[in-house]
mmCIF file of C-alpha atoms and ligand atoms in Angstrom:
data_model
loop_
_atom_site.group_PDB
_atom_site.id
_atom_site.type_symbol
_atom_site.label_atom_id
_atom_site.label_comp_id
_atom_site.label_asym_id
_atom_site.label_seq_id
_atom_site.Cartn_x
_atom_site.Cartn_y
_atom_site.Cartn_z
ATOM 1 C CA UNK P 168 -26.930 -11.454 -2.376
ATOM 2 C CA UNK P 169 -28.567 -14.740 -3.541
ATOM 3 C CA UNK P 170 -28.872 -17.889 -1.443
ATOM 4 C CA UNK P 171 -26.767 -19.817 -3.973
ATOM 5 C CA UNK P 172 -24.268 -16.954 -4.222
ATOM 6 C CA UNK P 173 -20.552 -18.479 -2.613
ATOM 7 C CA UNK P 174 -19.857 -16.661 0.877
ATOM 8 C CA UNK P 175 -17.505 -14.131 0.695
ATOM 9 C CA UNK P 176 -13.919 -13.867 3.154
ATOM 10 C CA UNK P 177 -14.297 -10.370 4.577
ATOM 11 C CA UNK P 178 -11.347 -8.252 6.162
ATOM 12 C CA UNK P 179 -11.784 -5.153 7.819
ATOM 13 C CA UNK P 180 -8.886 -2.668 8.694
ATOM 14 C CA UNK P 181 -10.718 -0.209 10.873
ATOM 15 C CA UNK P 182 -12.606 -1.847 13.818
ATOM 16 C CA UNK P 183 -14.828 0.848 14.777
ATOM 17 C CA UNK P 184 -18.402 1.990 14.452
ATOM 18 C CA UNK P 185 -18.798 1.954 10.902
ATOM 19 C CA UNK P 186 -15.997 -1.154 10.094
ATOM 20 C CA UNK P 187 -17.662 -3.463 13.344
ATOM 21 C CA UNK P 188 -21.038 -2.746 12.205
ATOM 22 C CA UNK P 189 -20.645 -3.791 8.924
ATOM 23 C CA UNK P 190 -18.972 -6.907 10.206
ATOM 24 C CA UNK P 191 -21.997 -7.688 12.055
ATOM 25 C CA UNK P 192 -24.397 -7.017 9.285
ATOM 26 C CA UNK P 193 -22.909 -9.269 7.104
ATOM 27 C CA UNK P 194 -22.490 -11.547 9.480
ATOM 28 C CA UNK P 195 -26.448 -11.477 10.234
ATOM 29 C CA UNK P 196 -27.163 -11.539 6.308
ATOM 30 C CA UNK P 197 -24.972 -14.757 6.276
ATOM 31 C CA UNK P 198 -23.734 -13.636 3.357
ATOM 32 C CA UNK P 199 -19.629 -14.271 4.659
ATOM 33 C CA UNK P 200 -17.868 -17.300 5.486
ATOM 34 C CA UNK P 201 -14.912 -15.728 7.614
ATOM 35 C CA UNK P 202 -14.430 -11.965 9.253
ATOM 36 C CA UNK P 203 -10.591 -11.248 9.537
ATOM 37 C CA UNK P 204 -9.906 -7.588 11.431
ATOM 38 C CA UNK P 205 -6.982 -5.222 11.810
ATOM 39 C CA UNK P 206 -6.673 -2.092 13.743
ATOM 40 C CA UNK P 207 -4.291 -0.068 15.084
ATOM 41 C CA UNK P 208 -5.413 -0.319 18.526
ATOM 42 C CA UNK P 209 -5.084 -3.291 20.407
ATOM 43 C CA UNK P 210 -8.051 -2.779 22.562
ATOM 44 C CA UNK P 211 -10.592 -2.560 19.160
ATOM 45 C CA UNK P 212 -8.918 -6.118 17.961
ATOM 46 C CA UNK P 213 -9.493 -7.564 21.494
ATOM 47 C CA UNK P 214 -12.960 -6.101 21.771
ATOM 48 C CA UNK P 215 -13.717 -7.257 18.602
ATOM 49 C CA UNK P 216 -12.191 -10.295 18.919
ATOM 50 C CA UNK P 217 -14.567 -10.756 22.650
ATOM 51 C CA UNK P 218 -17.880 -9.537 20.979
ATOM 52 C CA UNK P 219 -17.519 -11.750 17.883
ATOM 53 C CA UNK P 220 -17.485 -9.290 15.505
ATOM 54 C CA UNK P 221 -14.243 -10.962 13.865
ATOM 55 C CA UNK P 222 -12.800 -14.722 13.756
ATOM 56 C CA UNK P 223 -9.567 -13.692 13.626
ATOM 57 C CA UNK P 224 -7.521 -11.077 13.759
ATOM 58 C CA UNK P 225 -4.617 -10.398 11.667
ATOM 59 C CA UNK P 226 -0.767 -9.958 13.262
ATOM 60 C CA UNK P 227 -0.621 -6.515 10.718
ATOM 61 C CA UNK P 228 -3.257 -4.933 7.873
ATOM 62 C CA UNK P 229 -1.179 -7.193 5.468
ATOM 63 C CA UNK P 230 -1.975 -9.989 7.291
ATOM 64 C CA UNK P 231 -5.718 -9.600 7.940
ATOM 65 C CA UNK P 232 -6.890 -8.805 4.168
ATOM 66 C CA UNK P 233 -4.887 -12.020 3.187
ATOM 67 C CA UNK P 234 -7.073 -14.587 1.606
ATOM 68 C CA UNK P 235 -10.184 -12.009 1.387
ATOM 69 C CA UNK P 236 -12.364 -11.631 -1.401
ATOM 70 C CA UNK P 237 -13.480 -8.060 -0.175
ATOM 71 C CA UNK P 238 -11.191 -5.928 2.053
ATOM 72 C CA UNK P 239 -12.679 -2.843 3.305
ATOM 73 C CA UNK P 240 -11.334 -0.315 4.824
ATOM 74 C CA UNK P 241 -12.925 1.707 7.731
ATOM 75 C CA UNK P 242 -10.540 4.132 9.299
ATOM 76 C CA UNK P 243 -10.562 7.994 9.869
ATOM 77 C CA UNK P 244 -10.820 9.169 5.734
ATOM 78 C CA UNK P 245 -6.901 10.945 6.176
ATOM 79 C CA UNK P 246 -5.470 7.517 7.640
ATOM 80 C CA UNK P 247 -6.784 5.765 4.046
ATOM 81 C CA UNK P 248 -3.581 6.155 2.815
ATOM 82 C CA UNK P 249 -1.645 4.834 5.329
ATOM 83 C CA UNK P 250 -4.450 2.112 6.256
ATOM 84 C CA UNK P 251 -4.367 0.942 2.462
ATOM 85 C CA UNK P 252 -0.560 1.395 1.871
ATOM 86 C CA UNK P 253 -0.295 -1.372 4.944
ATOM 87 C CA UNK P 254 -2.837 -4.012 3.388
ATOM 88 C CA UNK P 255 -0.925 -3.281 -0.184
ATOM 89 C CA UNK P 256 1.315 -6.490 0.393
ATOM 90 C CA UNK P 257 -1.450 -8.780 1.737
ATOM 91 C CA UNK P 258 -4.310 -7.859 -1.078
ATOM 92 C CA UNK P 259 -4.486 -10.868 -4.243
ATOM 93 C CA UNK P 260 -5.231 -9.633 -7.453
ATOM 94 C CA UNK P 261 -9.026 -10.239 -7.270
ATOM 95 C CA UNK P 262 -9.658 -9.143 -4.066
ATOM 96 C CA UNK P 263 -11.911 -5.946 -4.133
ATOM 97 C CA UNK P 264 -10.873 -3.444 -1.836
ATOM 98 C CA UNK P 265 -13.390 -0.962 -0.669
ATOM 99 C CA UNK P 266 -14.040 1.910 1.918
ATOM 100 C CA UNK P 267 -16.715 3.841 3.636
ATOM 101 C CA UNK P 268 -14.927 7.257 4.316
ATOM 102 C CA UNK P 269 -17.201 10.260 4.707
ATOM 103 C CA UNK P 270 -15.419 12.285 1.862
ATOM 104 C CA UNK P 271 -14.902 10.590 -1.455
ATOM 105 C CA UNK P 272 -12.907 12.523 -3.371
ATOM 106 C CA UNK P 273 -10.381 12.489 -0.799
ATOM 107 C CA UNK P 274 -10.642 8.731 -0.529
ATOM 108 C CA UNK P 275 -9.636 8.383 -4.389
ATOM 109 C CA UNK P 276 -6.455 10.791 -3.994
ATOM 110 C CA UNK P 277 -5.415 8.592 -1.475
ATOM 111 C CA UNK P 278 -5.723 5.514 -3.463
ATOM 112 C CA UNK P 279 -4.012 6.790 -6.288
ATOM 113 C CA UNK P 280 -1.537 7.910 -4.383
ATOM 114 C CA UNK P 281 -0.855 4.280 -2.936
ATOM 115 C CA UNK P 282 -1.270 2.520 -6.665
ATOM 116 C CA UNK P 283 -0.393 5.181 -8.804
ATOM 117 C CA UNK P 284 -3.648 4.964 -10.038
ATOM 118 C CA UNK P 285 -7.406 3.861 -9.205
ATOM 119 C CA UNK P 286 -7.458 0.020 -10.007
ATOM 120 C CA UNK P 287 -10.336 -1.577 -10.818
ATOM 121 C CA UNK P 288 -11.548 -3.433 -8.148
ATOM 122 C CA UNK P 289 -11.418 -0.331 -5.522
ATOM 123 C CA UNK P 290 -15.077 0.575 -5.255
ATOM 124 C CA UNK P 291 -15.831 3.805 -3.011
ATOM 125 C CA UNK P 292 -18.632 3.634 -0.713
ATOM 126 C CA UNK P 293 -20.219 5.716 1.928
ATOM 127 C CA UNK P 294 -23.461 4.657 4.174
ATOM 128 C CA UNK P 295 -25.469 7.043 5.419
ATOM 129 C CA UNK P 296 -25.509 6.011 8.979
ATOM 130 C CA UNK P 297 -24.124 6.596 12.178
ATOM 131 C CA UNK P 298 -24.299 7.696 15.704
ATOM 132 C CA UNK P 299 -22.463 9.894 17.877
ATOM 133 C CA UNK P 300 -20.450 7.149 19.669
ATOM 134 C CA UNK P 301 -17.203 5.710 18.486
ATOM 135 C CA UNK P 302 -15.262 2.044 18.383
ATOM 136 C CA UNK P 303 -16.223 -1.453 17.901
ATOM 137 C CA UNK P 304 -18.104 -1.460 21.681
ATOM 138 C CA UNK P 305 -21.311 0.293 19.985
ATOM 139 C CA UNK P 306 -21.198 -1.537 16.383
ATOM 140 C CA UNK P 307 -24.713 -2.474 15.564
ATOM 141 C CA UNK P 308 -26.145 -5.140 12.756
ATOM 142 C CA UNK P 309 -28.931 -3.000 12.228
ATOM 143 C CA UNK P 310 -27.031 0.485 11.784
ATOM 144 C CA UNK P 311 -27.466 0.249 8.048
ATOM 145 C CA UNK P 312 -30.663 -0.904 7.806
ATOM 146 C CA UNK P 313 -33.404 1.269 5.850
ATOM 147 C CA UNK P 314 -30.541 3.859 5.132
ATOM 148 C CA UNK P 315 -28.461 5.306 1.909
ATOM 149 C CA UNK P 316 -25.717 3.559 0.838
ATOM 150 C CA UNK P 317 -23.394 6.274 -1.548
ATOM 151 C CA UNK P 318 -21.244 3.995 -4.363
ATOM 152 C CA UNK P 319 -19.188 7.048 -6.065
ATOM 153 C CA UNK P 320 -18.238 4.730 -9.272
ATOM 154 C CA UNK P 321 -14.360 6.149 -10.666
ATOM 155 C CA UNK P 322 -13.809 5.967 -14.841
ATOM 156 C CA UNK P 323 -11.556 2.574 -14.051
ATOM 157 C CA UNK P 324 -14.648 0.974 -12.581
ATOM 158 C CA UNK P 325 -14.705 -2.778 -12.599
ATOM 159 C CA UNK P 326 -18.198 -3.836 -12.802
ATOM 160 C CA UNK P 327 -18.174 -7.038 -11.477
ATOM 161 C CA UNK P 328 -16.514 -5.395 -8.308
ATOM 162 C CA UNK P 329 -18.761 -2.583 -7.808
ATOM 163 C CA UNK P 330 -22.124 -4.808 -8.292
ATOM 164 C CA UNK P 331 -20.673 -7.445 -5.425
ATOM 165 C CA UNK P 332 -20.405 -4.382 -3.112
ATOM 166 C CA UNK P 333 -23.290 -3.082 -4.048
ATOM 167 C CA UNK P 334 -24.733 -6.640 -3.519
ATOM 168 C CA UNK P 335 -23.246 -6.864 0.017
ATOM 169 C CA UNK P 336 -24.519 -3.521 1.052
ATOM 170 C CA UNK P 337 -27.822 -4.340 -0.226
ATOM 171 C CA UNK P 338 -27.943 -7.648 2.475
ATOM 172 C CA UNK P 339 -27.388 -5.052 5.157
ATOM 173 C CA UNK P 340 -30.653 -3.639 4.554
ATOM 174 C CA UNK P 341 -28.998 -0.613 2.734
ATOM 175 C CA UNK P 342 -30.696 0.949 -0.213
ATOM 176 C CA UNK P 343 -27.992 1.576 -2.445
ATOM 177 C CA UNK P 344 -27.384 4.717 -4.681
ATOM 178 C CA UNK P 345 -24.649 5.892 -7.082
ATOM 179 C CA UNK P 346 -23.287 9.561 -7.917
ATOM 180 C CA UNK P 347 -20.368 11.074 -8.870
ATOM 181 C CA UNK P 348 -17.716 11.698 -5.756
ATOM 182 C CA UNK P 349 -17.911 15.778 -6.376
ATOM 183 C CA UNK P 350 -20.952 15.659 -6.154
ATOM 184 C CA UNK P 351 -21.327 13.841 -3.017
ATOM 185 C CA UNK P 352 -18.612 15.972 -1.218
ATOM 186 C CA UNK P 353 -20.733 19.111 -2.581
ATOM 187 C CA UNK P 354 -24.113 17.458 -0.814
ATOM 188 C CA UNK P 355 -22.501 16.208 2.566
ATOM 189 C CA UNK P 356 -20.619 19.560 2.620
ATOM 190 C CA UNK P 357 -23.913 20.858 3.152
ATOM 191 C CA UNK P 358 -26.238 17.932 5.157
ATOM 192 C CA UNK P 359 -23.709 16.788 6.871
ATOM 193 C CA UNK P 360 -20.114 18.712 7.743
ATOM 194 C CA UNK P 361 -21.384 21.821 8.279
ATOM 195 C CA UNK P 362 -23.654 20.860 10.976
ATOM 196 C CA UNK P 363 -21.199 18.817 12.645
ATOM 197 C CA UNK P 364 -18.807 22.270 12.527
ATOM 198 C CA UNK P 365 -21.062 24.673 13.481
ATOM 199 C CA UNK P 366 -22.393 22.083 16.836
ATOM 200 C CA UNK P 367 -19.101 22.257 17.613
ATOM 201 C CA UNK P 368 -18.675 25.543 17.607
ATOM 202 C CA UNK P 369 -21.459 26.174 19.532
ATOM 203 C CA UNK P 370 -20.995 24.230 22.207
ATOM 204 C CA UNK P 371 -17.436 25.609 23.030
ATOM 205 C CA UNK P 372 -18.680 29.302 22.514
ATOM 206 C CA UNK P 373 -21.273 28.152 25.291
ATOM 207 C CA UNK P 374 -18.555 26.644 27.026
ATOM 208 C CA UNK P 375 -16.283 29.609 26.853
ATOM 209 C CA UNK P 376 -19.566 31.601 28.512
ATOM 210 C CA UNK P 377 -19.776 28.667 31.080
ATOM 211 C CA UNK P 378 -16.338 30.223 32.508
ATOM 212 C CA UNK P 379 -18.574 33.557 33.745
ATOM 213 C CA UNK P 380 -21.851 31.531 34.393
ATOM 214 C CA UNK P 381 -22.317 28.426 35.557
ATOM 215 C CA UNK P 382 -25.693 27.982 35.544
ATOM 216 C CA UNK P 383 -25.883 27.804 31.431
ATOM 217 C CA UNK P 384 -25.554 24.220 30.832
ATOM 218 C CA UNK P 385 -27.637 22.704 33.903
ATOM 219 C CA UNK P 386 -30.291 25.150 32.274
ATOM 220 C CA UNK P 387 -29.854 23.274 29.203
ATOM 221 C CA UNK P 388 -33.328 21.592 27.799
ATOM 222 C CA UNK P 389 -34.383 18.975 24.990
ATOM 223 C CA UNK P 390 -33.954 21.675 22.149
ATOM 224 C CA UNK P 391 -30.178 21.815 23.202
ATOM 225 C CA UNK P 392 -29.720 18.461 23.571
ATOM 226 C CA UNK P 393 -30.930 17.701 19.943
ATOM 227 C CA UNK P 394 -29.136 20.750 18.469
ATOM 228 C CA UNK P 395 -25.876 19.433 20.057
ATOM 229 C CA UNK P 396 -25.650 15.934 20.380
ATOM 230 C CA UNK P 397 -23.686 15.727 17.110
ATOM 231 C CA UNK P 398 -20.604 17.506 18.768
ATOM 232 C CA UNK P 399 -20.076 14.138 20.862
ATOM 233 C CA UNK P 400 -18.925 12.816 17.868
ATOM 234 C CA UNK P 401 -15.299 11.901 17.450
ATOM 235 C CA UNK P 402 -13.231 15.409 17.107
ATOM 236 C CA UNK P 403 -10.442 13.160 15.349
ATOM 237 C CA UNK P 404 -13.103 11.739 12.511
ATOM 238 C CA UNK P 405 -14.924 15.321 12.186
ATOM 239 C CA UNK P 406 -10.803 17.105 11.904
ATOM 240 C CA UNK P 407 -10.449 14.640 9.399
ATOM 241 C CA UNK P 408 -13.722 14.802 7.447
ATOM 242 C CA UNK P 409 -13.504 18.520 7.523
ATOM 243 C CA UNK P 410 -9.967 18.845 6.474
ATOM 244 C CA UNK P 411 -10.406 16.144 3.767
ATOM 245 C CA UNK P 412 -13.579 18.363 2.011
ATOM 246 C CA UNK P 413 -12.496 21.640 3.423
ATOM 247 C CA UNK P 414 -13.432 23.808 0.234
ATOM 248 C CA UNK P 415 -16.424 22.995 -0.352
ATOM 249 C CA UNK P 416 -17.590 23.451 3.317
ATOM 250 C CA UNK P 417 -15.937 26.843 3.609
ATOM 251 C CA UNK P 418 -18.067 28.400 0.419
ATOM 252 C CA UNK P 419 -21.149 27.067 2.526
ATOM 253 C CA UNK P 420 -19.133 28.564 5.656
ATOM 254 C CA UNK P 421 -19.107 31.812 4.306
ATOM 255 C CA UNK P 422 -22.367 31.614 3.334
ATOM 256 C CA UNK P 423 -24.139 30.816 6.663
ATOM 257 C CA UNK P 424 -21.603 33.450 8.040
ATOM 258 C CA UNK P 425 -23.400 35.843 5.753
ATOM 259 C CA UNK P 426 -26.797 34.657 6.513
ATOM 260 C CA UNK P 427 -26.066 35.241 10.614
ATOM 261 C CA UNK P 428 -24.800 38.677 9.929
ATOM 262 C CA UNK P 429 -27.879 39.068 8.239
ATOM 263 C CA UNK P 430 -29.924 38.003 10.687
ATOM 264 C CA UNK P 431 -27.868 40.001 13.362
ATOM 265 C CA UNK P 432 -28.692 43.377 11.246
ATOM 266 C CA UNK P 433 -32.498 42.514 11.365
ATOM 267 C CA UNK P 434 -32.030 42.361 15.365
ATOM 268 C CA UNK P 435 -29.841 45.301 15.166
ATOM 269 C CA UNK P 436 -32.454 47.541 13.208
ATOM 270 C CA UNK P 437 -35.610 45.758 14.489
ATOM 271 C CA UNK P 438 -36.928 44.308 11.171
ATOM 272 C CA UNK P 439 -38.636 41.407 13.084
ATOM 273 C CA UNK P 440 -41.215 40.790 10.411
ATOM 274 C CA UNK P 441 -38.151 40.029 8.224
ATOM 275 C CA UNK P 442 -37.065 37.579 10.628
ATOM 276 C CA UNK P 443 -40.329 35.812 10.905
ATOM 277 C CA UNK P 444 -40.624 35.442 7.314
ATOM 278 C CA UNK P 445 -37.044 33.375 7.586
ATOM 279 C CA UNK P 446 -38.273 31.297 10.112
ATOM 280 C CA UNK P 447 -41.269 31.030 8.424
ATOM 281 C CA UNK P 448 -39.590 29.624 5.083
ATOM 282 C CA UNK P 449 -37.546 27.646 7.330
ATOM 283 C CA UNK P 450 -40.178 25.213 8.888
ATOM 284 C CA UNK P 451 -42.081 24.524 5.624
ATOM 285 C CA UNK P 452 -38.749 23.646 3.829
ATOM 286 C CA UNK P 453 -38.383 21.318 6.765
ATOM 287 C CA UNK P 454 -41.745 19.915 6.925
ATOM 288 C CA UNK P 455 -41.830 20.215 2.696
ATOM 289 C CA UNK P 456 -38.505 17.773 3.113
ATOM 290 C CA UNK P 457 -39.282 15.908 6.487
ATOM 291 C CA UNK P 458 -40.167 12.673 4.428
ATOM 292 C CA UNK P 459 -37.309 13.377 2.439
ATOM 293 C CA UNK P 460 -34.656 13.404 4.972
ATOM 294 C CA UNK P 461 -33.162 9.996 6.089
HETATM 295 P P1 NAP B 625 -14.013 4.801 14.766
HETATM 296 O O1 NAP B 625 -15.137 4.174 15.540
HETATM 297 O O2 NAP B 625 -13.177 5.848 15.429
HETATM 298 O O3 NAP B 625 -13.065 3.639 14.205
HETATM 299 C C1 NAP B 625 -11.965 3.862 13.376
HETATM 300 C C2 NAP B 625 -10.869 2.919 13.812
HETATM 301 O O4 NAP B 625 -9.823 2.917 12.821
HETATM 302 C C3 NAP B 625 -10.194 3.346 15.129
HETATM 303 O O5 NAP B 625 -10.141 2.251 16.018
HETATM 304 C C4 NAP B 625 -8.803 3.777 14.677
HETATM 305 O O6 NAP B 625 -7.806 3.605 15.653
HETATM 306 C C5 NAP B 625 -8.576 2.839 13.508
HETATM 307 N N1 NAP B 625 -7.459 3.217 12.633
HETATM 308 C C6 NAP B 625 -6.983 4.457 12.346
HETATM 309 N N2 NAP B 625 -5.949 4.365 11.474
HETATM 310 C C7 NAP B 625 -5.763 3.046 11.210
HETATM 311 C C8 NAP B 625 -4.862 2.314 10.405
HETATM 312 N N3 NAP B 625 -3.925 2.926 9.636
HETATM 313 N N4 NAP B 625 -4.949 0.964 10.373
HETATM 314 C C9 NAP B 625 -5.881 0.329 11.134
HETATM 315 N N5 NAP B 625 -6.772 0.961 11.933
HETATM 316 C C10 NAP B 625 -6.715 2.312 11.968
HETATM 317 O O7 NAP B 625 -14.572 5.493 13.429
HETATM 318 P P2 NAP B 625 -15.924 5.174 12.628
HETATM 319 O O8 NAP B 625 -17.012 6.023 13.178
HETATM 320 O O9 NAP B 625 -16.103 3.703 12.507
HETATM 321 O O10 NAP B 625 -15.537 5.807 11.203
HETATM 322 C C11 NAP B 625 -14.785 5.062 10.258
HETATM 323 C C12 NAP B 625 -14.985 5.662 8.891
HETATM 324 O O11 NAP B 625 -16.380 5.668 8.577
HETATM 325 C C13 NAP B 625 -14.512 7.117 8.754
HETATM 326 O O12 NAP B 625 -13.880 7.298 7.516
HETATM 327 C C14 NAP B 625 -15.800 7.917 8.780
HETATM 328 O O13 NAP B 625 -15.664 9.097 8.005
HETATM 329 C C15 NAP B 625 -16.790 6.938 8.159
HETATM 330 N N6 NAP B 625 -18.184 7.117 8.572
HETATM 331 C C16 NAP B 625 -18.499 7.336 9.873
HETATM 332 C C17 NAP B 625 -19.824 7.486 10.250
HETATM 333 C C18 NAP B 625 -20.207 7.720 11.687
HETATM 334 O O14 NAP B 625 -21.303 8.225 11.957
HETATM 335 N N7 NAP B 625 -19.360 7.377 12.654
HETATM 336 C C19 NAP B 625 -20.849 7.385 9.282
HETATM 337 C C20 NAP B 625 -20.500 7.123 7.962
HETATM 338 C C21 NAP B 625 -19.153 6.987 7.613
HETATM 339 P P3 NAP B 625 -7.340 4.927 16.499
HETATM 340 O O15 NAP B 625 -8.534 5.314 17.316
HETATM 341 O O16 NAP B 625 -6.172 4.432 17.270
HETATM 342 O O17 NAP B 625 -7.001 5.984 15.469
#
């Protein structure tokens, strides 16, 4: 945003990781004049309330997106309905409402199902940035900085809305692209979700072993530690995320299903030249994309 550019009045429903982050950012960028906050649980509003992150918190979702120019909301992506149907009564006619859900296809059912359409000023956005950890304790200014920043622009697209979100996220440091919300759920099905579901899976399967041998996870080294440390992420947000996009990540499911049993026959038959050659094609796709990958 421009120096001369008026300061916007922010509310955030959602005062977690992603939602108290952005908070800060903007604060930082001194591109808003007042941060109102909502959430469900009492300790995020305190904490958030303690750390600064908002001025003032609202009594209800209705209450803190009051008076805002730009409401965004940062919940869970299957709570958007609920989290948007309780701002409904407290949102002006110009104020933009936004999100930064994982999924985005999922985010614009839910807001049609709340307006009966997609109005205008609802702009869908997703950064590309996180961590592991959860709630308003570990929000960050500089989470966003240097990262993607997904707008998935809808046919009822207002353009003045979408380019002052696009302008906020920018003054996080953000570099902001646009695609189509399929699209996006098709790519993140595949970066993103699947990863997160087969971590998880992992980890309890080696958990499940843990019951007959003890001595697996205090055996554990760094490769474990960086293959895993995405299933500390919130079970309830990953549930969500993979229940909100759950068709395209089972076609890539099935896929990587069929590309283990592959791998098990080579074992099975001893075709470990075959196996090489995957690993092989593995590592210079990786270091091929390396630069590539944010
Ligand atoms: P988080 O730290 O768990 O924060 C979400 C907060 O929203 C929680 O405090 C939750 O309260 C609250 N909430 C749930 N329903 C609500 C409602 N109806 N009204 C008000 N507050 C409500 O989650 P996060 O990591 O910030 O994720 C927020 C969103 O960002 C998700 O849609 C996620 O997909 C997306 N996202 C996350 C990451 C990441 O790496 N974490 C990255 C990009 C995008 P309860 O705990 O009581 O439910």
């Amino acid at each position: 945003m421009n120096a001369s550019a008026p300061a916007i009045r922010l509310a955030v429903v959602g005062l977690g990781l992603i939602g108290g982050s952005l908070a800060r950012a903007l604060r930082d960028a001194g591109v808003v004049s007042e941060i109102a906050g909502y959430d469900r649980d009492p300790e995020q509003i305190r904490l958030a309330l303690e750390l600064g992150v908002i001025d003032r918190a609202g009594t209800d979702a209705a209450d803190a997106v009051h008076g805002a120019d730009v409401a965004v909301i940062a919940v869970p992506v299957l709570a958007t309905a609920a989290a948007i149907a309780e701002c409904k009564a407290g949102l002006g006619p110009d104020t933009i409402l936004t999100d930064v859900g994982s999924t985005k296809q999922s985010v614009l059912d839910a807001v049609l199902s709340v307006f009966g359409d997609i109005p205008p000023r609802f702009v869908a956005a997703h950064p590309i940035a996180g961590t592991e950890k959860s709630g308003v304790a570990h929000a960050k200014a500089d989470l966003f900085r240097k990262h993607r920043l997904i707008l998935t622009p809808h046919p009822a697209q207002d353009a003045e809305a979408l380019a002052t979100v696009e302008a906020l996220w920018a003054a996080t440091g953000a570099r902001v692209v646009k695609m189509d919300a399929t699209r996006h759920d098709a790519i993140f099905a595949a970066t993103s979700h699947l990863p997160h579901l087969l971590a998880y899976s992992f980890v309890d399967m080696l958990d499940q072993l843990e019951g007959a041998d003890a001595d697996i996870f205090p055996n554990a080294g760094g490769g474990f530690r960086d293959f895993t440390r995405i299933a500390s992420s919130s079970p309830r947000m990953w549930h969500d995320i993979l229940r909100a996009n759950a068709q395209p990540v089972a076609e890539l499911l099935r896929r990587q299903i069929d590309e283990l049993s592959r791998l098990l026959a080579m074992i099975e038959t001893d075709r470990w030249d075959e196996m090489r050659a995957v690993f092989e094609r593995a590592r210079a796709a990786r270091e091929r994309h390396l630069t590539r990958i944010e």
